[in-house]
Coordinates of C-alpha atoms in Angstrom, one line a residue:
M846 CA 30.7 42.6 -1.1
N847 CA 26.8 41.9 0.6
Q848 CA 23.6 44.0 -0.7
P849 CA 21.6 45.6 1.6
V850 CA 19.1 44.1 2.7
P851 CA 15.8 44.7 1.0
R852 CA 13.3 47.5 2.5
W853 CA 9.6 46.1 3.1
R854 CA 7.0 48.0 1.7
S855 CA 3.4 47.2 2.3
P856 CA 1.5 46.3 -0.6
L857 CA -1.8 47.4 1.1
S858 CA -3.6 50.6 -0.6
P859 CA -7.1 51.4 1.0
R860 CA -8.4 49.9 -2.2
R861 CA -6.4 46.7 -1.3
T862 CA -7.5 46.6 2.3
A863 CA -10.9 46.9 1.6
A864 CA -10.5 44.1 -1.1
L865 CA -9.2 42.0 1.5
L866 CA -11.4 42.7 4.2
A867 CA -14.7 42.3 1.6
F868 CA -13.4 39.0 0.4
S869 CA -12.2 38.1 4.0
A870 CA -15.7 38.9 5.0
F871 CA -17.6 36.4 2.3
V872 CA -15.5 33.7 2.4
V873 CA -16.2 33.7 6.7
A874 CA -19.8 34.2 5.9
A875 CA -19.9 30.9 3.7
I876 CA -18.2 28.9 6.6
I877 CA -20.7 30.1 8.8
R878 CA -23.2 29.4 6.8
Q879 CA -21.8 26.0 6.3
L880 CA -21.1 25.5 9.6
G881 CA -24.7 25.8 10.7
A882 CA -26.1 23.5 8.3
I883 CA -24.1 20.6 9.9
Q884 CA -25.6 17.8 11.6
W885 CA -22.9 17.9 14.5
E886 CA -24.1 14.8 16.1
A887 CA -23.5 12.9 12.7
I888 CA -20.1 14.2 12.9
Q889 CA -17.2 11.0 14.0
W890 CA -13.8 12.2 14.3
H891 CA -10.8 10.3 13.6
P892 CA -8.0 11.6 15.7
G893 CA -5.4 8.9 13.7
W894 CA -6.4 11.1 10.3
I895 CA -5.7 14.1 12.3
A896 CA -2.3 13.0 13.7
G897 CA -1.4 11.7 10.1
A898 CA -2.0 15.1 8.4
I899 CA -0.2 17.1 11.0
A900 CA 2.6 14.7 10.3
C901 CA 2.4 15.6 6.6
L902 CA 2.3 18.8 7.4
F903 CA 6.0 18.7 9.5
G904 CA 7.0 16.5 6.4
V905 CA 6.0 20.0 4.2
G906 CA 8.5 21.9 6.3
V907 CA 11.1 19.1 6.3
C908 CA 11.1 19.6 2.2
Q909 CA 11.3 23.3 2.4
A910 CA 14.4 23.3 4.3
A911 CA 16.1 20.6 2.1
S912 CA 14.8 22.9 -1.0
M913 CA 16.4 25.8 0.7
G914 CA 19.6 23.5 1.4
L915 CA 20.0 22.4 -2.1
L916 CA 19.8 25.2 -3.8
L917 CA 22.2 27.2 -1.9
R918 CA 24.8 23.9 -2.4
A919 CA 23.8 24.6 -6.1
Y920 CA 25.4 28.4 -5.8
G921 CA 28.5 27.0 -3.9
H922 CA 27.8 27.9 -0.1
R923 CA 26.9 24.6 2.1
L924 CA 25.0 25.4 5.6
R925 CA 25.6 23.4 9.0
W926 CA 22.5 21.0 9.4
R927 CA 21.0 23.3 12.2
E928 CA 21.6 26.4 9.9
I929 CA 18.8 25.4 7.4
P930 CA 15.9 25.2 9.4
A931 CA 16.9 28.8 11.1
M932 CA 17.3 30.6 7.5
T933 CA 13.7 28.5 6.8
W934 CA 11.4 28.0 9.3
L935 CA 11.6 31.2 11.2
P936 CA 11.5 33.5 8.1
A937 CA 8.2 31.5 7.4
I938 CA 6.2 33.3 9.6
G939 CA 7.0 36.7 7.8
K940 CA 4.1 35.3 4.8
Y941 CA 1.7 36.3 7.5
I942 CA 2.6 40.4 7.0
P943 CA 1.0 41.6 4.0
G944 CA 3.2 41.9 0.7
K945 CA 4.9 38.2 0.4
V946 CA 8.6 39.9 1.2
A947 CA 8.6 39.7 4.8
A948 CA 9.6 36.0 4.6
V949 CA 12.2 36.9 1.6
I950 CA 13.8 39.2 4.4
G951 CA 14.0 37.3 6.9
V952 CA 16.2 34.9 4.7
V953 CA 18.5 38.1 3.9
W954 CA 18.8 39.3 7.3
L955 CA 19.8 35.4 8.3
A956 CA 22.3 34.6 5.4
G957 CA 25.2 37.2 6.6
R958 CA 25.1 35.3 10.0
F959 CA 25.7 32.2 8.2
G960 CA 28.3 33.0 5.7
V961 CA 25.9 33.4 2.2
P962 CA 26.3 36.6 0.6
R963 CA 23.0 38.1 0.9
R964 CA 22.7 38.7 -3.1
T965 CA 22.6 34.9 -3.4
A966 CA 20.9 34.1 -0.3
L967 CA 17.8 36.6 -1.9
L968 CA 18.2 34.6 -5.1
C969 CA 17.6 31.4 -3.5
A970 CA 14.6 32.5 -1.8
V971 CA 13.5 33.8 -4.7
L972 CA 14.2 30.7 -6.2
M973 CA 12.4 28.6 -3.9
D974 CA 9.6 30.7 -3.7
G975 CA 9.3 30.0 -7.7
L976 CA 9.8 26.8 -8.0
A977 CA 6.9 26.3 -5.0
V978 CA 4.7 28.4 -7.9
I979 CA 5.7 26.6 -10.6
T980 CA 5.4 22.8 -9.4
G981 CA 1.9 24.3 -7.4
L982 CA 0.7 25.2 -11.0
I983 CA 1.7 21.8 -12.4
V984 CA 0.2 19.6 -9.4
A985 CA -2.8 21.7 -9.9
A986 CA -3.4 21.3 -13.3
P987 CA -5.5 17.9 -13.2
L988 CA -7.9 20.0 -11.2
L989 CA -8.8 21.8 -15.1
A990 CA -9.3 18.9 -16.9
W991 CA -12.2 17.8 -14.1
N992 CA -14.9 18.8 -16.2
P993 CA -17.3 18.3 -13.0
I994 CA -15.5 21.4 -11.2
L995 CA -16.2 23.6 -14.4
H996 CA -20.0 22.1 -14.7
G997 CA -18.7 20.5 -17.5
H998 CA -17.5 23.8 -19.3
G999 CA -15.9 23.0 -23.1
P1000 CA -13.1 21.1 -24.8
W1001 CA -10.9 23.3 -23.9
T1002 CA -10.6 22.1 -19.9
L1003 CA -7.9 19.2 -20.7
P1004 CA -5.6 21.5 -23.3
L1005 CA -5.7 24.0 -21.1
A1006 CA -4.1 21.7 -18.1
A1007 CA -1.8 20.0 -21.0
A1008 CA -0.7 23.6 -21.5
V1009 CA 0.2 24.8 -18.0
V1010 CA 1.8 21.5 -17.7
I1011 CA 3.9 22.3 -20.4
A1012 CA 4.8 25.7 -20.0
G1013 CA 5.4 25.0 -15.9
A1014 CA 8.4 22.1 -17.1
T1015 CA 9.5 24.7 -19.6
A1016 CA 10.1 27.0 -17.2
L1017 CA 12.0 24.9 -14.6
H1018 CA 14.8 24.4 -17.1
P1019 CA 17.8 25.9 -15.1
R1020 CA 18.6 28.1 -17.6
L1021 CA 15.2 29.7 -18.6
F1022 CA 14.4 29.4 -14.7
G1023 CA 17.5 31.2 -14.0
L1024 CA 16.9 33.8 -16.9
I1025 CA 13.3 34.6 -14.4
A1026 CA 15.5 34.9 -10.9
D1027 CA 17.6 37.4 -12.9
W1028 CA 14.6 39.4 -14.1
M1029 CA 13.2 39.2 -10.5
L1030 CA 16.5 40.5 -8.7
I1031 CA 16.7 43.7 -10.8
R1032 CA 13.0 44.3 -10.7
L1033 CA 13.9 44.5 -7.2
R1034 CA 16.8 46.5 -7.7
R1035 CA 20.1 43.7 -7.0
E1036 CA 22.0 42.7 -9.4
P1037 CA 21.7 39.4 -11.2
I1038 CA 23.8 36.4 -10.0
G1039 CA 24.2 35.4 -14.1
A1040 CA 26.0 32.0 -13.0
R1041 CA 23.3 29.3 -13.6
P1042 CA 23.3 26.0 -11.1
S1043 CA 23.7 22.8 -13.5
T1044 CA 20.5 20.4 -14.5
A1045 CA 21.7 17.7 -11.9
A1046 CA 22.1 20.4 -9.1
M1047 CA 18.7 21.5 -10.0
I1048 CA 16.7 17.6 -9.4
G1049 CA 17.1 17.7 -5.8
P1050 CA 15.1 21.4 -5.5
I1051 CA 12.7 20.7 -8.0
A1052 CA 12.2 16.8 -6.5
A1053 CA 11.4 19.0 -2.6
A1054 CA 9.1 21.4 -4.1
I1055 CA 7.3 18.4 -5.8
A1056 CA 7.4 16.5 -2.6
Q1057 CA 6.0 19.2 -0.7
W1058 CA 3.0 19.5 -2.6
L1059 CA 2.8 15.6 -2.5
L1060 CA 2.7 15.8 1.3
A1061 CA 0.2 18.9 1.9
G1062 CA -2.5 16.9 -1.1
L1063 CA -1.9 13.8 1.7
A1064 CA -2.6 15.9 4.6
L1065 CA -5.6 17.8 2.7
W1066 CA -7.1 14.0 2.2
M1067 CA -6.0 12.5 5.8
M1068 CA -7.7 15.5 7.4
T1069 CA -10.7 15.1 5.1
R1070 CA -10.9 11.6 6.0
S1071 CA -10.8 12.5 9.6
I1072 CA -14.6 13.6 9.9
A1073 CA -16.4 12.3 6.4
M1074 CA -15.8 9.5 4.0
I1075 CA -13.8 10.8 0.7
D1076 CA -13.1 8.1 -1.8
P1077 CA -9.3 7.0 -1.8
R1078 CA -9.4 7.4 -5.9
R1079 CA -9.9 11.3 -5.5
L1080 CA -6.4 11.7 -3.5
G1081 CA -4.9 12.5 -7.2
L1082 CA -7.5 15.3 -7.1
T1083 CA -6.9 16.6 -3.7
I1084 CA -3.4 16.8 -3.8
S1085 CA -4.1 19.0 -6.8
L1086 CA -6.7 21.3 -5.1
A1087 CA -4.1 21.5 -2.0
A1088 CA -1.5 22.8 -4.6
A1089 CA -3.9 25.0 -6.3
A1090 CA -5.4 26.9 -3.2
A1091 CA -2.2 27.4 -1.6
T1092 CA -0.7 28.4 -5.0
I1093 CA -3.6 30.9 -6.1
G1094 CA -3.2 32.0 -1.9
Y1095 CA 0.2 33.0 -2.6
L1096 CA -0.5 35.0 -5.8
A1097 CA -3.3 36.7 -3.8
L1098 CA -0.7 39.4 -2.6
F1099 CA -3.1 41.2 -0.6
A1100 CA -3.9 37.8 1.7
P1101 CA -1.5 37.8 4.4
G1102 CA -0.7 33.6 3.9
G1103 CA -3.5 33.5 1.4
L1104 CA -5.8 34.0 4.3
G1105 CA -9.4 33.5 2.9
V1106 CA -8.2 32.8 -0.6
R1107 CA -7.2 29.4 0.7
E1108 CA -10.2 28.6 2.2
G1109 CA -12.2 29.7 -0.4
V1110 CA -10.9 27.7 -2.9
L1111 CA -11.0 24.8 -0.4
L1112 CA -14.5 25.2 0.5
V1113 CA -15.7 25.6 -2.9
I1114 CA -14.6 22.0 -4.2
L1115 CA -14.7 20.1 -0.7
S1116 CA -18.5 21.0 -0.8
G1117 CA -19.1 19.3 -3.7
W1118 CA -17.4 16.2 -2.5
I1119 CA -18.5 16.3 1.1
G1120 CA -20.7 19.0 1.7
P1121 CA -21.1 21.2 5.1
P1122 CA -18.4 19.7 6.7
A1123 CA -15.9 21.2 4.0
A1124 CA -16.2 24.5 5.8
I1125 CA -14.7 22.4 8.9
V1126 CA -11.8 20.8 6.7
A1127 CA -10.9 24.7 5.7
V1128 CA -10.2 25.8 9.6
A1129 CA -9.0 22.6 10.7
M1130 CA -6.4 22.8 7.6
R1131 CA -6.0 26.4 8.9
L1132 CA -5.5 26.2 12.3
T1133 CA -3.0 23.1 12.0
Q1134 CA -0.8 24.8 9.2
T1135 CA -0.4 27.7 11.8
I1136 CA 0.1 25.4 14.9
V1137 CA 2.9 23.4 12.6
E1138 CA 4.7 26.4 10.9
A1139 CA 4.7 28.1 14.4
T1140 CA 6.1 25.1 16.2
L1141 CA 8.7 24.9 13.0
A1142 CA 9.6 28.4 13.6
T1143 CA 10.5 27.8 17.2
I1144 CA 12.7 24.8 16.2
G1145 CA 14.2 27.3 13.9
L1146 CA 14.7 30.0 16.5
L1147 CA 16.4 27.1 18.8
A1148 CA 18.8 26.2 16.4
L1149 CA 19.4 29.6 15.3
R1150 CA 21.1 30.0 19.3
A1151 CA 22.5 26.7 19.0
S1152 CA 24.4 27.9 15.7
R1153 CA 25.4 31.3 17.1
Q1154 CA 27.0 29.2 20.9
S1155 CA 29.2 26.5 17.5
P1156 CA 32.2 27.5 17.1
P1157 CA 32.8 28.6 13.4
A1158 CA 35.0 25.4 12.9
D1159 CA 32.1 23.5 12.6
R1160 CA 31.2 24.8 9.6
L1161 CA 31.0 22.6 6.5
G1162 CA 32.9 23.4 3.5
G1163 CA 31.8 25.9 0.7
D1164 CA 32.0 29.5 -0.5
G1165 CA 31.1 31.7 2.8
G1166 CA 31.1 34.9 0.3

């Protein structure tokens, strides 16, 4: 029997709202200050790099759709190709609603329309977010070992980075990762799945999660290169920076879509690389990503409408629940 859709509860208490407003004001003030210090006549725009960044951000969306489709398949459910974008890209807009759960609720709500048990859909949505966070921390770990970011603070940076990678890799093991997911379902007052996908079945979702960070980092590097010279040898650190900024923004429950938090992280690190133009990059990445996500959500909506008009016979095999 399908589980009821989880209810959304806003986590924004007056204290958290005040924290969000104060932090956002601090970041906005820092961006405005840096924008005022830019010598705009010296800025040279390179549309080709911007186009490359946009293409990479669309690639991130494709990786997320692949992750969702592969996770559902690992639990015995195969969706039609047009249903996966609807189930992935359309609910993703919910991340801009405070609480980080609206997107998950959207996935669960759509699950019933595609013949997927809501409990399984909830699990896969939680797993996808969990994979993104864990792989994001792993990819971001090199920043901890890059001493200039911490002004050379101590010999503990490299061991700490190694510990993050080892802990993250351990958590990705299907058995342990499944236990974590079941614990999260229990916390959401849902019955745990219990079943564990095979290691082979999890390789695809993990690879897709890592690929999204590689593309996100490449997009950040290209956007930076579009207005300033940046050493190609910093591409690896730029990938780590993109993963760190997005993951920290996701973990900041008070910030819808990581708004302000992600820009703050980018501003701090990029300023040391390219100076005041870092503010342009931080703002441009937010605007570009929002436009890309809105475009993908529109595609998801069109895919949903197309799926409604298709006969059930088109559905691929699998346990429809």
